[in-house]
PDB file of C-alpha atoms in Angstrom:
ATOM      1  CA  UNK A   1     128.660  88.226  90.153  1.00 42.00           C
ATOM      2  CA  UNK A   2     126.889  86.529  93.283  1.00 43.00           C
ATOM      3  CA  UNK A   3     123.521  86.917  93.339  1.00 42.00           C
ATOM      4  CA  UNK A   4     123.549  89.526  96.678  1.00 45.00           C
ATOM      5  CA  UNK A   5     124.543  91.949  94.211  1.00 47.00           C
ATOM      6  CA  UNK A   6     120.535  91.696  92.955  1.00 53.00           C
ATOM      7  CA  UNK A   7     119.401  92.245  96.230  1.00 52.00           C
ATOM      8  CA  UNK A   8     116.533  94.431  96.392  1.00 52.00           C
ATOM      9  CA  UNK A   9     115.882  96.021  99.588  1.00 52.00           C
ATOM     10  CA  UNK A  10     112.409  95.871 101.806  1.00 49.00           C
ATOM     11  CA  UNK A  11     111.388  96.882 105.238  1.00 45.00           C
ATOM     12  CA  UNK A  12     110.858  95.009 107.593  1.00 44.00           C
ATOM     13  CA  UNK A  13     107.585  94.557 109.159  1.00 40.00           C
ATOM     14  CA  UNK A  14     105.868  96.903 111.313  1.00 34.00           C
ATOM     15  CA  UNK A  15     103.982  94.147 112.966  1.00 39.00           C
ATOM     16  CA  UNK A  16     104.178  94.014 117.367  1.00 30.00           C
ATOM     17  CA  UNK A  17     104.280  90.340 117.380  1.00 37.00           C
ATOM     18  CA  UNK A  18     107.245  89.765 115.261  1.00 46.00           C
ATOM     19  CA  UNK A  19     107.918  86.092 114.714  1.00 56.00           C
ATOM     20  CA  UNK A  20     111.236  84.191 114.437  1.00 83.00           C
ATOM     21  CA  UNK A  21     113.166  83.808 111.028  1.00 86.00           C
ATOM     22  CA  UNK A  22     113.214  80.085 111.724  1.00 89.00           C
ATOM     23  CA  UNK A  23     108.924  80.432 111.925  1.00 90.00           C
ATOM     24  CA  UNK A  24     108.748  82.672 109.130  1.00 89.00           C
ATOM     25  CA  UNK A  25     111.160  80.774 106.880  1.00 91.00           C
ATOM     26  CA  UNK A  26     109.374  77.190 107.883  1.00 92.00           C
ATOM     27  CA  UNK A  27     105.608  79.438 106.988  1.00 90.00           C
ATOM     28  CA  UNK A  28     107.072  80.320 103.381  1.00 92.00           C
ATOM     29  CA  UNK A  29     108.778  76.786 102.206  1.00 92.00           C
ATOM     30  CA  UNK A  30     105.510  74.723 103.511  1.00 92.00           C
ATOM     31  CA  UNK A  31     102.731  76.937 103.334  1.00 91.00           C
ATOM     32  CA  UNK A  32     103.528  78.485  99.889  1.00 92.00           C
ATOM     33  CA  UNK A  33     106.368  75.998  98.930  1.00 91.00           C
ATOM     34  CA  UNK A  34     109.188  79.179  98.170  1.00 92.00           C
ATOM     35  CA  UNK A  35     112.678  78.659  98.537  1.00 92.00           C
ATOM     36  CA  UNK A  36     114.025  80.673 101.649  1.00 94.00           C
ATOM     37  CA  UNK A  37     116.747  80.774 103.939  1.00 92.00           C
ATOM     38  CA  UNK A  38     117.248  81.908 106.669  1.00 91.00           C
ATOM     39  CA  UNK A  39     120.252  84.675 107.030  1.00 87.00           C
ATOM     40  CA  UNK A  40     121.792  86.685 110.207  1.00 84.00           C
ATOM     41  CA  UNK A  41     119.098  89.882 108.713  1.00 81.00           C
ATOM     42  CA  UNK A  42     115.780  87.960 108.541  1.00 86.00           C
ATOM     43  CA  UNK A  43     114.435  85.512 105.618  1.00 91.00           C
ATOM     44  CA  UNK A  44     115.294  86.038 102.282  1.00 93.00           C
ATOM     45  CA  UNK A  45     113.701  84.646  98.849  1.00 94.00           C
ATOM     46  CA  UNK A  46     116.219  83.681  95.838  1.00 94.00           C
ATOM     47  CA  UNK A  47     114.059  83.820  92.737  1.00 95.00           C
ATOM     48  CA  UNK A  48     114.877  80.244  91.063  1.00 91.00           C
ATOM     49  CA  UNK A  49     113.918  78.002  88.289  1.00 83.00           C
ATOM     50  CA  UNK A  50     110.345  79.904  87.413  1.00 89.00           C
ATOM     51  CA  UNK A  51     110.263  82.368  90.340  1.00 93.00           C
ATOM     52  CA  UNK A  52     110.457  85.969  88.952  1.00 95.00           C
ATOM     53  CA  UNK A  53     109.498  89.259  89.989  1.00 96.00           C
ATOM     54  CA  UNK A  54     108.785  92.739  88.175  1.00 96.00           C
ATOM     55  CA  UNK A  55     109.251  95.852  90.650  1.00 96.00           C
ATOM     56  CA  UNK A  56     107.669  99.040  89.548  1.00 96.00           C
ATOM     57  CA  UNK A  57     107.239 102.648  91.118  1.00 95.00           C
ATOM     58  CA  UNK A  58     105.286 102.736  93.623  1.00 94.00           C
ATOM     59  CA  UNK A  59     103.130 105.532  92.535  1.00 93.00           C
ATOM     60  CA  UNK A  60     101.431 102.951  89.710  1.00 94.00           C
ATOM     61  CA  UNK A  61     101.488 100.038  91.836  1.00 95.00           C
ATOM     62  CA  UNK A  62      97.438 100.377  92.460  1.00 95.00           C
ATOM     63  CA  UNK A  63      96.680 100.762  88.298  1.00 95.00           C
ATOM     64  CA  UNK A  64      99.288  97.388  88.140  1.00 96.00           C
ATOM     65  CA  UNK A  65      96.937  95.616  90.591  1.00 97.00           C
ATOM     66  CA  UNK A  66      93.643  96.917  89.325  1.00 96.00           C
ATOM     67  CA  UNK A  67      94.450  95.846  85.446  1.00 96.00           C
ATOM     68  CA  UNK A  68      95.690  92.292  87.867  1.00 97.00           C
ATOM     69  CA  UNK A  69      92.580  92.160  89.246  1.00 96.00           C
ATOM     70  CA  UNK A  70      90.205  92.740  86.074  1.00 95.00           C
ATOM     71  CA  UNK A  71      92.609  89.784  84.675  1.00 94.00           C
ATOM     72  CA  UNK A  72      91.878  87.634  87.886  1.00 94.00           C
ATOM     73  CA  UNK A  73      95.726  86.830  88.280  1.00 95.00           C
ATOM     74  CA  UNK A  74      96.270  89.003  91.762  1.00 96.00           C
ATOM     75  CA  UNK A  75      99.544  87.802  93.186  1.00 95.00           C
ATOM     76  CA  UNK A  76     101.950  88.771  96.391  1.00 95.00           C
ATOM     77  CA  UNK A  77     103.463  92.316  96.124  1.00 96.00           C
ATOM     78  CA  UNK A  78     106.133  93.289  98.204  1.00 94.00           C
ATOM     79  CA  UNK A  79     107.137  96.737  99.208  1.00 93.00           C
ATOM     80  CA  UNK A  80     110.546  97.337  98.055  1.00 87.00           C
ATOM     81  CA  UNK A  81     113.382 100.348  98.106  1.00 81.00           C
ATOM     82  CA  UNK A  82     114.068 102.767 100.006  1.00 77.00           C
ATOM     83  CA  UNK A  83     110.941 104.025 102.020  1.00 76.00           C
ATOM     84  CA  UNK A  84     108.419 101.757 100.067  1.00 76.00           C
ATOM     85  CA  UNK A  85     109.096 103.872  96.745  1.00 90.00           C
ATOM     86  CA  UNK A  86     108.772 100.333  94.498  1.00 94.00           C
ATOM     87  CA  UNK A  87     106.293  97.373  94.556  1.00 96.00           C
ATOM     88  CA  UNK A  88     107.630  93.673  93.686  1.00 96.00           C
ATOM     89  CA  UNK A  89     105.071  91.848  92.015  1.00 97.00           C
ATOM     90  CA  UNK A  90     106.120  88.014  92.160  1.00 96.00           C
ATOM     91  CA  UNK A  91     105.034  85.739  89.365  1.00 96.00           C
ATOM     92  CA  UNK A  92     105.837  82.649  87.406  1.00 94.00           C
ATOM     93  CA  UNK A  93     107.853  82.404  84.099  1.00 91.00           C
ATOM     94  CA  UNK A  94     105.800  79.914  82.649  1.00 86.00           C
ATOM     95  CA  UNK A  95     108.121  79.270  79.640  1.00 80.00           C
ATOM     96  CA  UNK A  96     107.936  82.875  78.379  1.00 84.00           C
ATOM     97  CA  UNK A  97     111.494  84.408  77.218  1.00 87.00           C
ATOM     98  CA  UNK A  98     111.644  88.394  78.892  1.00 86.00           C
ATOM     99  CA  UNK A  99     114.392  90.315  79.184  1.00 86.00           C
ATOM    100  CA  UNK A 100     115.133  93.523  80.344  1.00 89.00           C
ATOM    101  CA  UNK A 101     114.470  94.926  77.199  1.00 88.00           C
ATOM    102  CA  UNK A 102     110.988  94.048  77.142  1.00 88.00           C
ATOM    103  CA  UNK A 103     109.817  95.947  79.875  1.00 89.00           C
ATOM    104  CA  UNK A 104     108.609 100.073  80.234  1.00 91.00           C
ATOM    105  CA  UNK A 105     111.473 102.489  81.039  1.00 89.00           C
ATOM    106  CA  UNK A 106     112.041 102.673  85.380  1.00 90.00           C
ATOM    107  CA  UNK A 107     110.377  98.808  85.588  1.00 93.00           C
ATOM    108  CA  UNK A 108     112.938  96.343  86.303  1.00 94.00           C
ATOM    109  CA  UNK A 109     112.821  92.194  85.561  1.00 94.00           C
ATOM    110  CA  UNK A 110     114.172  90.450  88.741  1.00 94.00           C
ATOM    111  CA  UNK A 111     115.397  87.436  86.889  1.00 92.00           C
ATOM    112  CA  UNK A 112     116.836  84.204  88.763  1.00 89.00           C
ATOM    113  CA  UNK A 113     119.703  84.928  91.284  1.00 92.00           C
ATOM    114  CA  UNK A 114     117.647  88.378  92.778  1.00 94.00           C
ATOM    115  CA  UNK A 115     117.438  87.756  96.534  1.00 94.00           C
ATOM    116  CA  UNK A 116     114.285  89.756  98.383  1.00 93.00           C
ATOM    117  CA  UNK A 117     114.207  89.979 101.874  1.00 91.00           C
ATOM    118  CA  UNK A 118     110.808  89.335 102.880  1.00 91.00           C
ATOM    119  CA  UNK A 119     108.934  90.115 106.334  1.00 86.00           C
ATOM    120  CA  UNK A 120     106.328  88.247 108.410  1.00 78.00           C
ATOM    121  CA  UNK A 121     103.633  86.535 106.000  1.00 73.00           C
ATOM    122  CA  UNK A 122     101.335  88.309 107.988  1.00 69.00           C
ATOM    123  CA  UNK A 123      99.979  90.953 106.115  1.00 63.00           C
ATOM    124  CA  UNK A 124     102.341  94.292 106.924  1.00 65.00           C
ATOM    125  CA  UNK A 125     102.978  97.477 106.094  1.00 68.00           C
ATOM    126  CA  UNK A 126     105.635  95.431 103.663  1.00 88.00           C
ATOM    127  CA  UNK A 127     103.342  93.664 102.047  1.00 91.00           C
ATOM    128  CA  UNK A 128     101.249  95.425  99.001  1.00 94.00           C
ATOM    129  CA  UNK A 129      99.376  92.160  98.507  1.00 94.00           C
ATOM    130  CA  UNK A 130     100.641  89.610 101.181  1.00 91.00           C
ATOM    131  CA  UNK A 131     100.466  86.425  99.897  1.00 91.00           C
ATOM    132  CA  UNK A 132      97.836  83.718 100.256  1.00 90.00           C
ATOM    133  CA  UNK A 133      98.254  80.135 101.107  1.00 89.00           C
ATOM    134  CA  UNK A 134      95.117  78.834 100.190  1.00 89.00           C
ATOM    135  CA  UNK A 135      96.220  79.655  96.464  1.00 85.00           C
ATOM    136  CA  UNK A 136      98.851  77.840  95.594  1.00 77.00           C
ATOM    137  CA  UNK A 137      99.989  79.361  92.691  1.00 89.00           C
ATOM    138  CA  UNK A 138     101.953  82.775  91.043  1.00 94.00           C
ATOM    139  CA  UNK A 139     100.098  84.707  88.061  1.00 95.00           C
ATOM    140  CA  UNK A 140     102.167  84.146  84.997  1.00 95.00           C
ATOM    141  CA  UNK A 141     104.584  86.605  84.056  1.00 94.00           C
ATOM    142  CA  UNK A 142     102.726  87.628  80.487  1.00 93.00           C
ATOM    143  CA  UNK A 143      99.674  88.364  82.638  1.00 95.00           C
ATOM    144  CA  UNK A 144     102.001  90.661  85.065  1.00 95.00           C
ATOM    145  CA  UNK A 145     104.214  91.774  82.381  1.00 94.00           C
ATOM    146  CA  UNK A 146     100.563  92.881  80.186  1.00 93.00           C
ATOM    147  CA  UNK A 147      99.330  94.857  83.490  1.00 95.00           C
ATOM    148  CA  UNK A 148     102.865  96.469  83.742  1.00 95.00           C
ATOM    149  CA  UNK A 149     102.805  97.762  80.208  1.00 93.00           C
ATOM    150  CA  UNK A 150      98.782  98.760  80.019  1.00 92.00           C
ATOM    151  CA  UNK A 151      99.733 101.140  83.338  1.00 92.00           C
ATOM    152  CA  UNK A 152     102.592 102.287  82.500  1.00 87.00           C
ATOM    153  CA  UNK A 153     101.537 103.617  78.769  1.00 82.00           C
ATOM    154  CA  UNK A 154      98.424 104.922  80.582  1.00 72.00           C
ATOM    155  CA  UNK A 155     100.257 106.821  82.435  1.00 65.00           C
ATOM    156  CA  UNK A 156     102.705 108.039  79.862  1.00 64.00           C
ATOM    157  CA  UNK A 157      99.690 109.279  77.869  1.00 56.00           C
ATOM    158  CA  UNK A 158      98.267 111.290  81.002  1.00 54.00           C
ATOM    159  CA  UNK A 159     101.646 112.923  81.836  1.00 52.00           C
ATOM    160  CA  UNK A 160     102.594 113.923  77.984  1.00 50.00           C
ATOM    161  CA  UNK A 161      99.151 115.373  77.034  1.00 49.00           C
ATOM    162  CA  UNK A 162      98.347 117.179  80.562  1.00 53.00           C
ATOM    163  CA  UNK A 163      94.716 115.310  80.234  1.00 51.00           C
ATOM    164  CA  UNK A 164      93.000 111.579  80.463  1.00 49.00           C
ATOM    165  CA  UNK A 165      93.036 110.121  77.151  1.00 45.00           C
ATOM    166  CA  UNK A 166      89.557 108.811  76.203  1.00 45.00           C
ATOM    167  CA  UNK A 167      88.968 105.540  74.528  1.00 44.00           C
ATOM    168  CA  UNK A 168      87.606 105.268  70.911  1.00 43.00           C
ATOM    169  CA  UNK A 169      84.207 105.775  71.242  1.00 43.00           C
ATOM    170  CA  UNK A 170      83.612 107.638  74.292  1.00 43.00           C
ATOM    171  CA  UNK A 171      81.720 110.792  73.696  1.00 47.00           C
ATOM    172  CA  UNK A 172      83.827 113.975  73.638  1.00 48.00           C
ATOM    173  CA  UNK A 173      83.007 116.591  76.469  1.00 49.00           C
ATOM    174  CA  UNK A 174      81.344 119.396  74.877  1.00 50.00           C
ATOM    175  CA  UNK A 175      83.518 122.929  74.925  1.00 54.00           C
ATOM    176  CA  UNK A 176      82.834 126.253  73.703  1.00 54.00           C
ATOM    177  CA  UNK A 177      79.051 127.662  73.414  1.00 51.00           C
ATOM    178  CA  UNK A 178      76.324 125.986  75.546  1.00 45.00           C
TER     179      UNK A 178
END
């Protein structure tokens, strides 16, 4: 199986100044030190040696980044399928063993050979979280992985019950006679 056949489909930008593969492809491998190349479509990423991704529906994309935020590992998104309905968070492996297995029902691992096409670094209408090149590193996959699973469960809880679910602890709202 070549690894096109894990190719994971974005938009491309919706920027007016669009730049030239060659540019964009020279921005990602010395800017943020990724490993692009440049094809007849745009630039694409391969996700090699600890380069991973997890791409989740789109609709809990913004509790993903919020729990990735309150854990201060915030990392490049990328808007994925077909009319933005995913969001690829990119992270780093950092010697953790995942498989598909390990992940919520309608998540998906991108393990090594996935190939994203990705648009002008400039933040777009592409990006979720574009990245940044004054940090130079991923957030670790546990840390993404941990954000994936608190959201998702969250949100399995709201949809089964019909109601939030309150924490241990938090007062009950009163009901019945006032």
């Amino acid at each position: 199986m070549t690894s096109r056949a894990h190719r994971v489909e974005a938009t491309a930008p919706a920027h007016p100044q669009r730049r030239g593969a060659n540019e964009v492809a020279e921005w990602y491998r010395f800017r943020l030190g990724w490993p692009v190349e440049t094809t007849d479509s745009g630039v694409d990423l391969t996700l090699t040696g600890g380069l991973v991704a997890f791409e989740v529906p789109a609709h809990l994309a913004g509790g993903v980044l919020k729990r990735l935020t309150e854990l201060g590992a915030v990392g490049p998104a990328l808007r994925t399928g077909v009319g933005n309905d995913r969001v690829t968070f990119l992270c780093d492996v950092n010697d953790i063993v995942i498989s598909q297995a390990d992940v919520p029902l309608g998540v998906r691992y991108l393990r090594v050979g996935t190939v994203l096409p990705l648009p002008s670094p400039r933040p777009s209408v592409a990006w979720f979280v574009a990245p940044d090149p004054d940090r130079g590193w991923l957030p670790s996959a546990s840390a993404v992985l941990h954000a994936v699973w608190r959201t998702t469960t969250a949100a399995a809880r709201v949809m089964s019950s019909g109601f939030p679910v309150r924490h241990v602890g938090q007062a009950r709202p009163r009901r019945g006679f006032a």
